[in-house]
XYZ file of C-alpha atoms in Angstrom:
772
model
C -0.843 -64.138 -2.288
C 0.842 -60.743 -2.682
C -1.811 -59.505 -5.118
C -4.409 -59.791 -2.334
C -2.264 -58.039 0.290
C -2.875 -54.404 -0.740
C -6.679 -54.756 -1.022
C -6.797 -56.500 2.361
C -4.745 -53.747 3.986
C -6.986 -51.106 2.400
C -10.142 -52.862 3.667
C -8.618 -53.230 7.126
C -7.771 -49.532 7.250
C -11.279 -48.633 6.013
C -12.837 -50.824 8.723
C -10.596 -49.241 11.387
C -11.542 -45.715 10.322
C -15.214 -46.677 10.318
C -14.967 -47.745 13.951
C -13.288 -44.532 15.062
C -14.281 -40.882 14.991
C -12.760 -37.726 13.555
C -12.785 -34.311 15.217
C -12.070 -31.267 13.092
C -12.851 -27.603 13.239
C -11.752 -24.006 13.001
C -10.513 -21.616 15.655
C -11.568 -17.962 15.353
C -11.070 -14.676 17.145
C -14.341 -13.963 18.959
C -14.127 -10.193 18.363
C -13.286 -10.131 14.638
C -14.136 -13.614 13.405
C -10.658 -13.912 11.859
C -9.032 -17.367 11.905
C -6.291 -18.081 14.431
C -3.405 -20.007 12.938
C -1.016 -22.184 14.984
C -3.348 -22.513 17.976
C -2.652 -25.610 20.081
C -5.469 -28.201 20.226
C -4.990 -30.781 22.972
C -7.197 -33.537 24.367
C -7.314 -33.976 28.142
C -5.662 -37.173 29.427
C -4.461 -38.016 25.914
C -1.297 -36.017 25.123
C -0.418 -38.244 22.151
C -3.397 -37.006 20.159
C -3.716 -33.332 19.354
C -3.166 -30.860 16.564
C -2.051 -27.365 15.627
C -4.266 -25.200 13.447
C -3.018 -24.216 10.002
C -2.847 -20.541 8.918
C -6.600 -20.728 8.108
C -7.360 -21.823 11.668
C -8.287 -25.355 10.565
C -7.356 -28.614 12.338
C -8.252 -32.303 12.067
C -7.701 -35.158 14.541
C -8.510 -38.619 13.170
C -8.910 -42.137 14.637
C -10.351 -41.124 17.996
C -12.112 -43.814 19.996
C -15.836 -43.192 20.546
C -16.605 -41.403 23.807
C -16.680 -38.042 25.559
C -13.658 -35.755 25.205
C -12.478 -32.550 26.810
C -10.809 -30.360 24.179
C -8.403 -27.624 25.290
C -7.368 -24.707 23.044
C -4.605 -22.207 23.720
C -2.870 -19.430 21.823
C -0.736 -16.435 22.748
C -2.838 -13.353 23.529
C -6.097 -15.260 24.064
C -7.828 -16.827 27.037
C -7.541 -20.601 27.202
C -10.751 -22.419 26.296
C -12.109 -25.895 27.078
C -14.994 -27.710 25.425
C -16.618 -31.119 25.820
C -17.749 -33.163 22.845
C -19.351 -36.605 22.515
C -17.923 -38.583 19.568
C -19.659 -41.612 18.096
C -18.187 -44.454 16.043
C -17.573 -43.581 12.399
C -18.601 -39.935 12.816
C -16.866 -36.857 11.448
C -17.500 -34.024 13.887
C -16.973 -30.368 13.019
C -16.772 -27.672 15.687
C -16.135 -23.929 15.560
C -14.168 -22.565 18.503
C -14.123 -18.869 19.442
C -11.310 -17.504 21.608
C -11.502 -14.285 23.603
C -8.528 -11.886 23.537
C -6.795 -11.964 26.912
C -6.055 -8.934 29.037
C -2.729 -10.483 30.107
C -0.628 -12.267 27.507
C 1.396 -15.308 28.565
C 4.427 -16.068 26.461
C 4.467 -19.689 27.692
C 1.449 -20.417 25.479
C 3.287 -19.237 22.392
C 6.373 -21.208 23.356
C 4.295 -24.363 23.862
C 2.742 -23.975 20.418
C 6.070 -23.428 18.694
C 7.667 -26.417 20.406
C 4.752 -28.697 19.475
C 4.959 -27.523 15.885
C 8.743 -27.967 15.826
C 8.391 -31.633 16.841
C 5.674 -32.506 14.322
C 6.675 -30.405 11.270
C 9.864 -30.630 9.166
C 10.396 -26.829 9.069
C 13.719 -26.876 7.258
C 14.673 -23.812 5.223
C 11.253 -22.444 6.158
C 10.292 -19.421 8.209
C 6.687 -18.507 8.980
C 6.284 -14.769 9.549
C 3.321 -13.003 11.150
C 2.288 -9.347 10.702
C 3.280 -8.751 14.326
C 6.853 -9.792 13.565
C 6.977 -7.554 10.481
C 5.715 -4.564 12.474
C 8.334 -5.135 15.188
C 11.177 -4.343 12.762
C 12.547 -0.770 12.704
C 11.462 0.318 9.244
C 12.372 3.204 6.999
C 9.763 5.937 7.266
C 8.100 4.169 10.190
C 6.176 1.978 7.732
C 6.557 -1.758 8.279
C 6.956 -3.628 5.006
C 7.682 -7.134 3.744
C 10.572 -5.864 1.596
C 12.460 -4.700 4.661
C 11.668 -7.748 6.797
C 12.796 -10.289 4.212
C 16.368 -8.980 4.436
C 16.487 -10.047 8.119
C 15.922 -13.699 7.214
C 19.133 -15.770 7.086
C 20.256 -16.508 3.546
C 18.487 -13.458 2.062
C 20.587 -10.645 0.545
C 19.448 -7.320 -0.924
C 21.584 -5.598 -3.542
C 20.614 -2.075 -2.466
C 17.991 0.478 -1.474
C 17.511 1.746 -5.026
C 16.323 -0.715 -7.653
C 17.524 -3.481 -5.362
C 16.504 -7.100 -5.744
C 16.339 -10.008 -3.311
C 18.706 -12.963 -3.690
C 17.868 -16.042 -1.630
C 20.617 -18.577 -0.911
C 22.393 -17.995 -4.187
C 19.336 -17.738 -6.409
C 18.473 -14.814 -8.693
C 15.144 -12.941 -8.298
C 13.576 -14.744 -11.290
C 14.317 -18.031 -9.534
C 12.140 -17.050 -6.551
C 8.406 -17.762 -6.766
C 6.358 -14.945 -5.214
C 2.744 -15.863 -4.437
C -0.132 -13.679 -3.234
C -3.201 -15.713 -2.303
C -2.010 -18.423 -4.669
C -1.384 -16.050 -7.609
C 2.047 -15.493 -9.136
C 3.410 -11.938 -8.660
C 6.253 -11.125 -11.056
C 7.712 -7.903 -9.663
C 6.757 -7.456 -5.998
C 9.217 -4.653 -5.149
C 9.046 -0.989 -6.040
C 11.900 0.973 -7.626
C 12.723 2.402 -4.224
C 13.515 -1.033 -2.860
C 12.307 -0.287 0.664
C 8.681 -1.069 -0.140
C 6.813 -3.970 -1.695
C 3.386 -4.196 -3.273
C 2.155 -6.205 -0.260
C 0.327 -4.332 2.488
C 1.443 -5.532 5.926
C -1.943 -4.868 7.510
C -3.653 -7.366 5.174
C -1.200 -10.244 5.642
C -2.406 -13.265 7.567
C 0.767 -15.320 7.156
C 3.959 -15.351 5.109
C 5.926 -18.556 4.561
C 9.471 -18.140 3.250
C 11.128 -21.275 1.821
C 14.804 -20.572 1.170
C 15.405 -24.022 -0.349
C 14.517 -27.697 -0.155
C 10.752 -27.073 -0.406
C 8.489 -30.010 -1.127
C 6.421 -31.048 -4.132
C 3.462 -28.656 -3.740
C 5.699 -25.861 -5.102
C 7.302 -25.912 -8.543
C 8.265 -23.846 -11.536
C 11.193 -22.134 -9.758
C 14.677 -23.382 -8.891
C 15.691 -21.406 -5.789
C 13.054 -20.217 -3.305
C 9.370 -19.543 -2.587
C 7.669 -16.680 -0.735
C 4.009 -17.586 -0.139
C 1.870 -14.719 1.226
C -1.749 -15.191 2.231
C -4.006 -12.277 3.121
C -6.616 -12.333 5.842
C -10.354 -11.925 5.560
C -12.066 -8.668 6.478
C -13.532 -8.129 9.956
C -16.660 -10.290 10.208
C -18.152 -8.553 13.244
C -17.823 -4.776 12.814
C -16.608 -1.984 10.563
C -12.978 -1.128 11.247
C -9.948 0.324 9.548
C -6.724 2.276 9.601
C -5.376 5.543 8.208
C -1.665 6.380 8.337
C 0.842 8.822 6.902
C 4.607 9.262 6.878
C 7.079 11.204 4.721
C 7.327 8.141 2.479
C 3.705 7.184 1.913
C 0.070 7.449 2.966
C -2.240 4.470 3.244
C -5.752 3.524 4.305
C -7.577 0.294 5.054
C -11.284 -0.325 5.496
C -12.910 -3.652 6.341
C -16.136 -4.982 7.747
C -19.084 -7.361 7.442
C -21.668 -7.399 4.683
C -23.378 -10.268 6.483
C -22.110 -10.199 10.103
C -20.880 -13.355 11.775
C -23.036 -14.593 14.638
C -21.668 -16.878 17.303
C -24.460 -19.436 16.863
C -23.507 -20.064 13.225
C -20.481 -19.576 11.004
C -22.087 -17.940 7.986
C -20.701 -14.540 7.069
C -19.719 -12.255 4.195
C -17.006 -9.648 4.718
C -14.874 -7.262 2.695
C -11.412 -5.719 2.917
C -9.951 -2.912 0.828
C -6.610 -1.159 1.169
C -4.559 1.363 -0.768
C -1.244 3.183 -0.390
C 0.394 5.968 -2.355
C 3.969 7.295 -2.312
C 4.664 10.776 -0.965
C 8.465 10.705 -1.049
C 8.651 12.438 -4.433
C 7.004 15.487 -2.804
C 8.285 15.423 0.783
C 11.943 14.769 -0.098
C 12.316 18.259 -1.577
C 12.150 19.804 1.885
C 12.759 16.948 4.336
C 15.577 15.049 2.610
C 17.081 17.585 0.236
C 20.564 16.669 1.474
C 20.039 13.146 0.123
C 19.176 14.530 -3.298
C 21.982 17.084 -3.524
C 24.750 14.753 -2.350
C 26.143 11.511 -3.698
C 23.543 9.330 -2.066
C 21.654 8.570 -5.247
C 22.829 7.847 -8.763
C 20.483 10.412 -10.266
C 21.952 13.230 -8.131
C 24.061 14.416 -11.038
C 26.034 17.646 -10.931
C 25.392 18.253 -14.642
C 22.626 20.869 -14.522
C 22.010 20.489 -18.260
C 20.177 17.286 -17.430
C 17.600 19.208 -15.374
C 17.514 16.575 -12.686
C 14.504 16.898 -10.384
C 15.359 18.064 -6.892
C 13.486 15.215 -5.262
C 13.565 11.467 -4.932
C 11.504 10.755 -8.062
C 9.854 7.524 -6.923
C 6.095 7.189 -7.155
C 3.891 4.148 -6.606
C 0.268 3.270 -5.897
C -0.977 -0.105 -4.635
C -4.626 -1.165 -4.400
C -5.941 -4.483 -3.101
C -9.479 -5.694 -2.362
C -11.008 -8.921 -1.094
C -14.518 -10.316 -0.621
C -14.911 -13.355 1.646
C -17.794 -15.824 1.922
C -17.680 -18.208 4.897
C -19.911 -21.213 5.499
C -20.938 -22.783 8.792
C -18.752 -25.895 8.366
C -15.540 -23.956 7.644
C -15.802 -23.964 3.850
C -15.068 -20.571 2.298
C -14.658 -18.635 -0.928
C -12.471 -15.548 -1.379
C -12.603 -13.225 -4.397
C -9.782 -10.691 -4.749
C -8.246 -8.179 -7.117
C -5.207 -5.886 -7.197
C -3.631 -3.037 -9.114
C 0.002 -2.120 -8.458
C 1.837 0.696 -10.227
C 5.389 2.015 -10.041
C 6.993 5.021 -11.723
C 10.202 6.979 -11.631
C 11.413 9.796 -13.820
C 15.067 10.753 -13.616
C 14.769 13.830 -15.816
C 17.200 13.560 -18.725
C 18.364 10.098 -17.680
C 15.612 7.505 -17.639
C 11.877 7.070 -17.255
C 10.224 3.880 -16.099
C 6.618 2.801 -15.667
C 5.261 -0.601 -14.722
C 1.828 -1.884 -13.779
C 0.639 -5.185 -12.391
C -3.072 -5.987 -12.341
C -5.002 -9.141 -11.658
C -7.693 -10.943 -9.781
C -9.166 -14.302 -9.025
C -10.542 -16.475 -6.306
C -9.580 -19.256 -3.974
C -11.746 -21.684 -2.079
C -11.667 -24.290 0.675
C -14.259 -27.072 0.693
C -14.671 -29.181 3.830
C -17.078 -32.073 3.130
C -19.239 -33.210 6.027
C -18.655 -36.920 5.445
C -15.041 -37.188 4.293
C -11.569 -36.747 5.747
C -10.426 -35.151 2.499
C -10.307 -31.334 2.373
C -10.186 -29.546 -0.987
C -8.783 -26.128 -1.807
C -7.812 -24.340 -4.974
C -7.082 -21.081 -6.757
C -8.036 -19.617 -10.128
C -6.522 -16.304 -11.217
C -5.301 -13.992 -13.927
C -2.582 -11.322 -13.840
C -0.998 -8.918 -16.302
C 2.400 -7.250 -15.855
C 3.793 -4.592 -18.206
C 6.985 -2.557 -17.896
C 8.557 0.081 -20.132
C 11.888 1.875 -19.718
C 13.069 4.795 -21.850
C 16.706 5.737 -21.242
C 18.782 8.745 -22.272
C 20.032 6.946 -25.387
C 16.447 6.726 -26.656
C 16.508 2.914 -26.863
C 13.250 1.626 -25.371
C 12.848 -1.587 -23.438
C 9.434 -3.174 -23.114
C 8.207 -6.357 -21.513
C 4.792 -7.804 -20.766
C 3.578 -11.087 -19.325
C -0.033 -12.188 -18.924
C -0.583 -15.250 -16.757
C -3.475 -17.629 -16.154
C -3.055 -20.063 -13.299
C -5.266 -22.608 -11.576
C -4.587 -25.268 -8.985
C -6.613 -27.863 -7.119
C -5.322 -29.545 -3.962
C -6.587 -32.467 -1.891
C -5.506 -33.191 1.689
C -6.353 -36.361 3.621
C -5.939 -36.211 7.407
C -5.161 -39.518 9.084
C -3.821 -40.601 12.443
C -0.437 -38.854 12.705
C -0.178 -38.848 8.929
C -1.303 -36.683 6.065
C -1.553 -37.196 2.312
C -1.590 -34.195 -0.041
C -1.869 -34.241 -3.814
C -2.984 -31.849 -6.479
C -2.746 -30.380 -9.950
C -1.600 -27.033 -11.316
C -1.983 -25.287 -14.660
C -0.057 -22.157 -15.680
C -0.345 -20.436 -19.036
C 1.384 -17.187 -19.933
C 1.894 -14.808 -22.852
C 5.153 -12.881 -23.133
C 5.933 -9.818 -25.249
C 9.497 -8.549 -24.982
C 11.460 -5.935 -27.018
C 15.031 -4.827 -26.384
C 17.905 -3.128 -28.261
C 21.466 -3.641 -27.043
C 24.416 -1.254 -27.025
C 25.490 -2.065 -30.583
C 21.995 -1.479 -31.966
C 20.912 -5.098 -32.447
C 17.264 -5.677 -31.578
C 15.808 -8.648 -29.753
C 12.092 -9.456 -29.621
C 9.993 -12.353 -28.428
C 6.238 -12.894 -28.491
C 5.209 -16.257 -27.173
C 2.501 -18.235 -25.449
C 3.275 -21.308 -23.435
C 1.641 -23.466 -20.822
C 2.680 -25.734 -17.986
C 0.823 -28.619 -16.367
C 1.936 -30.223 -13.136
C 0.806 -32.854 -10.674
C 2.241 -33.653 -7.267
C 1.848 -35.937 -4.280
C 3.237 -35.600 -0.764
C 2.979 -37.905 2.249
C 3.782 -37.010 5.860
C 4.052 -39.651 8.582
C 4.822 -39.055 12.255
C 6.505 -42.076 13.794
C 7.731 -42.262 17.383
C 10.681 -39.882 16.992
C 10.790 -39.527 13.224
C 8.807 -37.377 10.815
C 9.022 -38.398 7.140
C 7.773 -36.308 4.223
C 8.555 -37.761 0.786
C 7.088 -36.049 -2.265
C 7.134 -36.203 -6.037
C 6.278 -33.641 -8.716
C 5.713 -34.163 -12.436
C 5.898 -30.895 -14.384
C 5.243 -30.716 -18.133
C 6.476 -27.705 -20.136
C 4.479 -27.538 -23.371
C 6.724 -25.151 -25.333
C 9.726 -27.354 -24.590
C 7.833 -30.634 -25.028
C 9.644 -31.638 -21.880
C 8.536 -33.556 -18.801
C 10.451 -32.751 -15.608
C 10.452 -35.467 -12.934
C 11.207 -33.921 -9.563
C 11.575 -36.103 -6.440
C 11.528 -34.302 -3.079
C 12.209 -35.445 0.479
C 12.047 -33.962 3.951
C 12.626 -35.579 7.321
C 13.083 -34.726 10.999
C 14.402 -36.796 13.881
C 13.487 -35.778 17.439
C 16.566 -37.000 19.273
C 15.418 -35.593 22.635
C 12.831 -33.132 23.888
C 15.267 -30.306 23.179
C 17.345 -31.576 20.207
C 16.078 -32.183 16.665
C 17.829 -33.025 13.383
C 16.329 -32.378 9.952
C 17.107 -32.659 6.232
C 15.504 -31.871 2.898
C 16.327 -31.883 -0.783
C 15.045 -32.329 -4.282
C 15.171 -31.541 -7.981
C 13.737 -28.273 -9.347
C 13.108 -26.794 -12.813
C 11.719 -23.654 -14.444
C 10.887 -22.253 -17.876
C 11.002 -18.514 -17.120
C 13.909 -16.238 -18.072
C 14.525 -12.734 -16.734
C 16.031 -9.702 -18.433
C 17.996 -9.041 -15.228
C 21.489 -10.464 -15.446
C 23.605 -11.741 -12.555
C 26.270 -9.204 -13.600
C 23.954 -6.194 -13.107
C 24.632 -3.946 -10.114
C 21.456 -1.906 -10.581
C 18.584 -2.818 -12.849
C 15.210 -1.110 -12.613
C 13.959 -2.874 -15.727
C 12.612 -6.274 -14.653
C 11.204 -8.071 -17.685
C 10.354 -11.714 -18.354
C 10.466 -14.171 -21.246
C 9.410 -17.744 -21.805
C 12.257 -20.209 -22.032
C 13.850 -20.326 -25.503
C 12.622 -22.700 -28.183
C 15.713 -22.181 -30.333
C 18.868 -24.287 -30.145
C 20.993 -23.818 -27.045
C 24.603 -24.793 -26.469
C 26.596 -25.683 -23.407
C 28.621 -22.787 -21.936
C 31.113 -21.351 -24.470
C 30.794 -24.264 -26.863
C 28.872 -25.521 -29.886
C 27.749 -28.667 -28.070
C 23.928 -28.804 -27.940
C 22.340 -28.947 -24.490
C 20.235 -31.915 -23.362
C 17.189 -29.710 -22.657
C 16.147 -26.049 -22.628
C 15.048 -25.760 -18.979
C 16.811 -24.153 -16.043
C 17.452 -26.830 -13.413
C 18.856 -27.162 -9.912
C 19.473 -29.658 -7.101
C 19.008 -28.720 -3.432
C 20.375 -30.405 -0.323
C 19.838 -28.958 3.173
C 20.691 -30.257 6.630
C 19.695 -28.738 9.945
C 19.715 -28.921 13.714
C 17.379 -27.295 16.256
C 18.274 -26.932 19.923
C 16.047 -25.546 22.679
C 18.539 -23.828 24.989
C 16.144 -23.485 27.871
C 12.525 -22.393 27.915
C 12.939 -19.106 26.036
C 16.029 -19.560 23.854
C 16.132 -21.429 20.528
C 19.060 -22.157 18.237
C 18.945 -23.309 14.615
C 21.749 -24.124 12.179
C 21.347 -25.087 8.504
C 24.147 -25.877 6.032
C 22.903 -25.982 2.440
C 24.001 -26.638 -1.134
C 22.383 -25.680 -4.438
C 23.733 -26.924 -7.747
C 22.421 -24.960 -10.748
C 23.048 -27.434 -13.537
C 21.775 -25.086 -16.253
C 21.036 -21.348 -16.225
C 19.801 -19.353 -19.225
C 20.396 -15.649 -19.906
C 19.761 -13.269 -22.781
C 22.902 -12.780 -24.876
C 23.198 -9.031 -24.344
C 26.694 -9.020 -25.900
C 25.359 -10.177 -29.243
C 27.473 -8.482 -31.956
C 25.817 -9.736 -35.145
C 22.542 -11.273 -36.233
C 24.067 -14.763 -36.438
C 25.028 -14.854 -32.765
C 22.655 -16.823 -30.499
C 19.956 -14.930 -28.609
C 20.608 -16.904 -25.412
C 23.615 -18.198 -23.531
C 23.865 -20.861 -20.844
C 25.811 -21.008 -17.604
C 26.148 -23.289 -14.625
C 26.350 -22.266 -10.990
C 26.706 -23.319 -7.412
C 25.704 -21.883 -4.041
C 26.582 -23.250 -0.639
C 26.829 -21.942 2.876
C 25.580 -22.194 6.433
C 22.994 -20.133 8.355
C 22.890 -19.728 12.138
C 19.839 -18.347 13.966
C 19.395 -17.540 17.652
C 15.947 -16.536 18.951
C 15.059 -15.349 22.467
C 11.512 -14.474 23.500
C 10.388 -13.809 27.043
C 7.855 -11.355 28.378
C 8.488 -7.927 26.930
C 11.793 -8.875 25.271
C 12.322 -10.302 21.808
C 15.794 -10.852 20.316
C 16.723 -12.308 16.951
C 20.252 -12.862 15.682
C 21.514 -14.480 12.481
C 24.863 -15.116 10.840
C 25.211 -16.405 7.280
C 28.294 -17.587 5.479
C 27.669 -18.048 1.765
C 29.580 -18.603 -1.448
C 27.974 -18.242 -4.880
C 29.593 -18.720 -8.276
C 28.652 -18.845 -11.927
C 30.563 -20.482 -14.794
C 30.122 -19.157 -18.343
C 32.439 -21.742 -19.885
C 35.372 -19.324 -19.931
C 35.823 -18.607 -16.241
C 34.204 -19.140 -12.896
C 33.177 -15.893 -11.219
C 31.093 -14.653 -8.270
C 27.862 -12.811 -9.211
C 27.328 -9.286 -7.901
C 25.205 -10.508 -4.967
C 27.852 -12.853 -3.540
C 27.970 -11.527 0.037
C 30.303 -13.866 1.887
C 29.427 -12.795 5.460
C 26.139 -11.342 6.697
C 24.991 -10.619 10.269
C 21.587 -9.357 11.438
C 20.763 -8.418 15.031
C 17.221 -7.399 16.009
C 15.882 -6.421 19.457
C 12.420 -5.328 20.534
C 11.336 -4.232 24.020
C 7.847 -3.300 25.211
C 7.452 -1.184 28.315
C 5.084 1.141 30.165
C 2.174 0.409 32.467
C -0.020 -0.794 29.618
C 2.853 -1.779 27.333
C 2.114 1.303 25.263
C 5.775 1.837 24.326
C 7.800 -0.335 21.967
C 11.483 0.231 21.182
C 13.210 -1.626 18.353
C 16.687 -1.676 16.868
C 18.283 -3.568 14.010
C 21.956 -3.719 13.078
C 23.182 -5.311 9.861
C 26.767 -5.855 8.734
C 27.811 -7.584 5.531
C 30.975 -8.095 3.538
C 31.417 -6.236 0.270
C 29.836 -7.204 -3.020
C 32.114 -8.120 -5.939
C 32.636 -5.914 -8.999
C 34.707 -6.020 -12.172
C 37.702 -3.712 -11.921
C 38.682 -1.068 -14.491
C 41.921 -1.535 -16.470
C 41.907 1.747 -18.373
C 40.136 4.179 -20.714
C 40.178 5.020 -24.409
C 38.463 7.437 -26.792
C 35.544 5.588 -28.330
C 35.551 6.701 -31.969
C 32.679 4.935 -33.781
C 34.310 5.596 -37.198
C 30.893 6.138 -38.769
C 31.783 9.444 -40.531
C 35.459 9.359 -41.464
C 35.209 12.135 -44.073
C 34.190 14.760 -41.509
C 35.956 13.360 -38.443
C 39.441 14.392 -37.360
C 40.668 11.257 -35.672
C 43.722 13.068 -34.300
C 42.040 15.999 -32.580
C 38.481 14.756 -32.167
C 37.026 14.693 -28.664
C 35.221 11.358 -28.531
C 33.234 9.696 -25.740
C 35.271 7.886 -23.127
C 35.376 4.108 -23.485
C 36.176 1.765 -20.610
C 38.515 -1.218 -20.604
C 37.408 -3.760 -17.989
C 39.492 -6.421 -16.341
C 39.425 -9.849 -17.935
C 38.588 -11.293 -14.530
C 34.846 -10.892 -13.925
C 34.002 -9.470 -10.497
C 37.573 -9.778 -9.287
C 37.304 -6.831 -6.894
C 35.271 -6.244 -3.737
C 33.485 -3.148 -2.456
C 33.869 -2.103 1.171
C 31.840 -3.718 3.936
C 28.262 -2.590 4.586
C 26.920 -1.851 8.059
C 23.938 0.139 9.281
C 21.894 0.674 12.432
C 18.158 1.399 12.270
C 16.018 2.238 15.307
C 12.429 3.127 16.117
C 10.235 4.069 19.067
C 6.468 3.561 18.924
C 3.823 4.904 21.279
C 0.236 3.653 21.280
C -2.536 5.738 22.846
C -5.803 3.840 23.254
C -8.977 5.926 23.254
C -11.443 3.070 23.522
C -11.629 -0.668 23.092
C -11.057 -0.370 19.353
C -9.757 3.146 18.682
C -6.042 3.914 19.032
C -3.372 6.307 17.818
C 0.108 5.009 16.979
C 3.025 7.405 16.641
C 6.320 5.995 15.409
C 9.626 7.842 15.376
C 12.273 6.058 13.343
C 15.820 6.651 12.170
C 17.429 4.822 9.275
C 21.238 4.724 9.330
C 21.547 6.142 12.842
C 25.290 6.868 12.689
C 25.163 7.987 9.017
C 27.450 5.289 7.647
C 28.428 5.994 4.016
C 27.716 2.582 2.497
C 28.853 2.410 -1.101
C 26.329 1.403 -3.739
C 28.691 1.626 -6.693
C 31.292 3.975 -8.253
C 30.774 5.646 -11.622
C 33.764 4.474 -13.658
C 33.952 7.541 -15.907
C 33.506 10.327 -13.340
C 34.921 8.330 -10.411
C 31.891 9.572 -8.470
C 30.907 7.350 -5.575
C 27.195 6.613 -5.175
C 26.124 5.674 -1.668
C 23.065 4.028 -0.236
C 20.646 5.648 2.217
C 22.055 8.361 4.474
C 20.766 9.341 7.930
C 16.957 9.485 7.483
C 14.738 10.404 10.458
C 10.992 10.054 10.124
C 7.771 10.469 12.080
C 4.703 8.423 11.170
C 1.186 8.394 12.611
C -1.586 5.820 12.275
C -5.168 5.872 13.537
C -6.936 2.553 14.077
C -10.670 2.294 14.612
């Protein structure tokens, strides 16, 4: 009898769907044709059935009874809209909805959308960020950037303004997957760590997963940052030109085939570029930062001929061509070229480039509840560093990736599944301090499949998932179960949880003991024998692996105040690093470690009218174990607080004031025990070992990172004025100050000279942008 049960249930479900109707569609901005994500779709007299648009503006409501419906659409900053639609049995109805920008914005609409989304989505260890939120942050140079906003997110720590990297809930940068329109980006941050390769004005949505993410993401063991860019203006030619002491940028966009309201066909383009100016402007505007101890290259030794400027230079170019069909299907073609350089005369010279391109598509069939989307792309990243000692470091990685995803929309449930292929070439060359060379040239591929199911019950949302990831070079299959759930205890109280198993086959040249490392190279996971930490016991596999477990609670403290708390735990069961202390050719090229990260993040958010406040506190503890001792890595910041406030004022809300204050406990470092004269004994016949003046050697403490630097705290502020000349033309002037009270935050201390190197000093700036 049981063998007939599943087919009968399937036939019953098919019959039920055939008797009902499906309503789906896209919501667009009437003026630009751009999609509106997270708009609220509700059906009059039927509050149980509704939807929220995804970042592409798409929604689907299944299993509707045949009949006439009134559909209501609302979103912050737009006029509410209502439409009537007749649905027949078994039909799949597609509708485009255009919303008009509102003259008066009502924050209640935004609150309603967020609360509806909070009840129906898991949203644990996930933060969705809009360009508006990024622009509201006081930013260095008056230029809003992803790199600066990410450090406001709870659980995210930056190691510094210069060559700094992002560490997310105890994970190293190589353990974070950075995606741009579905393509993997290997080094998204410039050497001056205040700016990323991503242009804020092109971002449609940024999802940050700090842990516990589900099966659609894989190949990394800590976190995911998924950035999607928007399409170009489909109605008219528009753009932006801006300049500040740090950089100049321009954006141009418009229709090739304009969008008309009676149909959805259109072709549009978007192109943007930015170029650093700080290497030129700093000579006159910020000379005090160059001549003091604020940067490690500000040496007093004039024989090194150090440039009297901040020698950072970068150029970022990005372009996109979008084809949109009447039924919501679309194709995007894109390409990018990112370049970063610095030249510390007499000390080090670095140059890296990242180029790539590809396409992604969304296919919405007219007669099926399954929606398809996918990405195909190629990227190439090369970096070279030449230091004072003449030992070059080189790394290159070329990547091919493709994925295909299917999503089925049911009645209060959703099934997603898909496939992913990643192939990459690596070419790495390095020479360590004792002159031993290390090189790797390799090609490897990965193939993965996943499935995820989401079901909304009365008060419970379940989201189990499973990922199968095959690593060809390791001949290893990784089975990775995932789970997310949310329980809506009341209208204002929600509990949530998530967890899973994660693996990766990518190794970075950056080590968790590095304070500063401009050279960010990558290697495929080793194919040679590996041993457990500080032993000759072979490992079970040659992958890096981790377990995640996250709990959470959301409380709506009134209409405008929201509170979120998330304790988390990450167990890194195997980590792999290059053996940079290799002393002879017989020593292994790689070493293994284990690690653990746990903590708790608190977030308080208040939004009402012209006020927006955001406050976070994070307690975290991170450790690594090399088989000899357990130690905290250099990014182990135990306490971290971020406070952000934004206020809009003036008759037409033309003024916006913002302030951000950050305080964090000190990073760990390994203490110095003493010094000695480092005689290499390579020419004993001509060397007087008694009177010779040899280089100074350093004796470090046996306890790794046993000391702590002083606490960090800094206040940044900005004031923006917007002058509108017409409906579309406007001038924005932004005055900003980084480190308002000129706090001397230590970056590190040179052990030999005992010279303290600080992070950014007091930096005022004035930026201007023209929109048209």
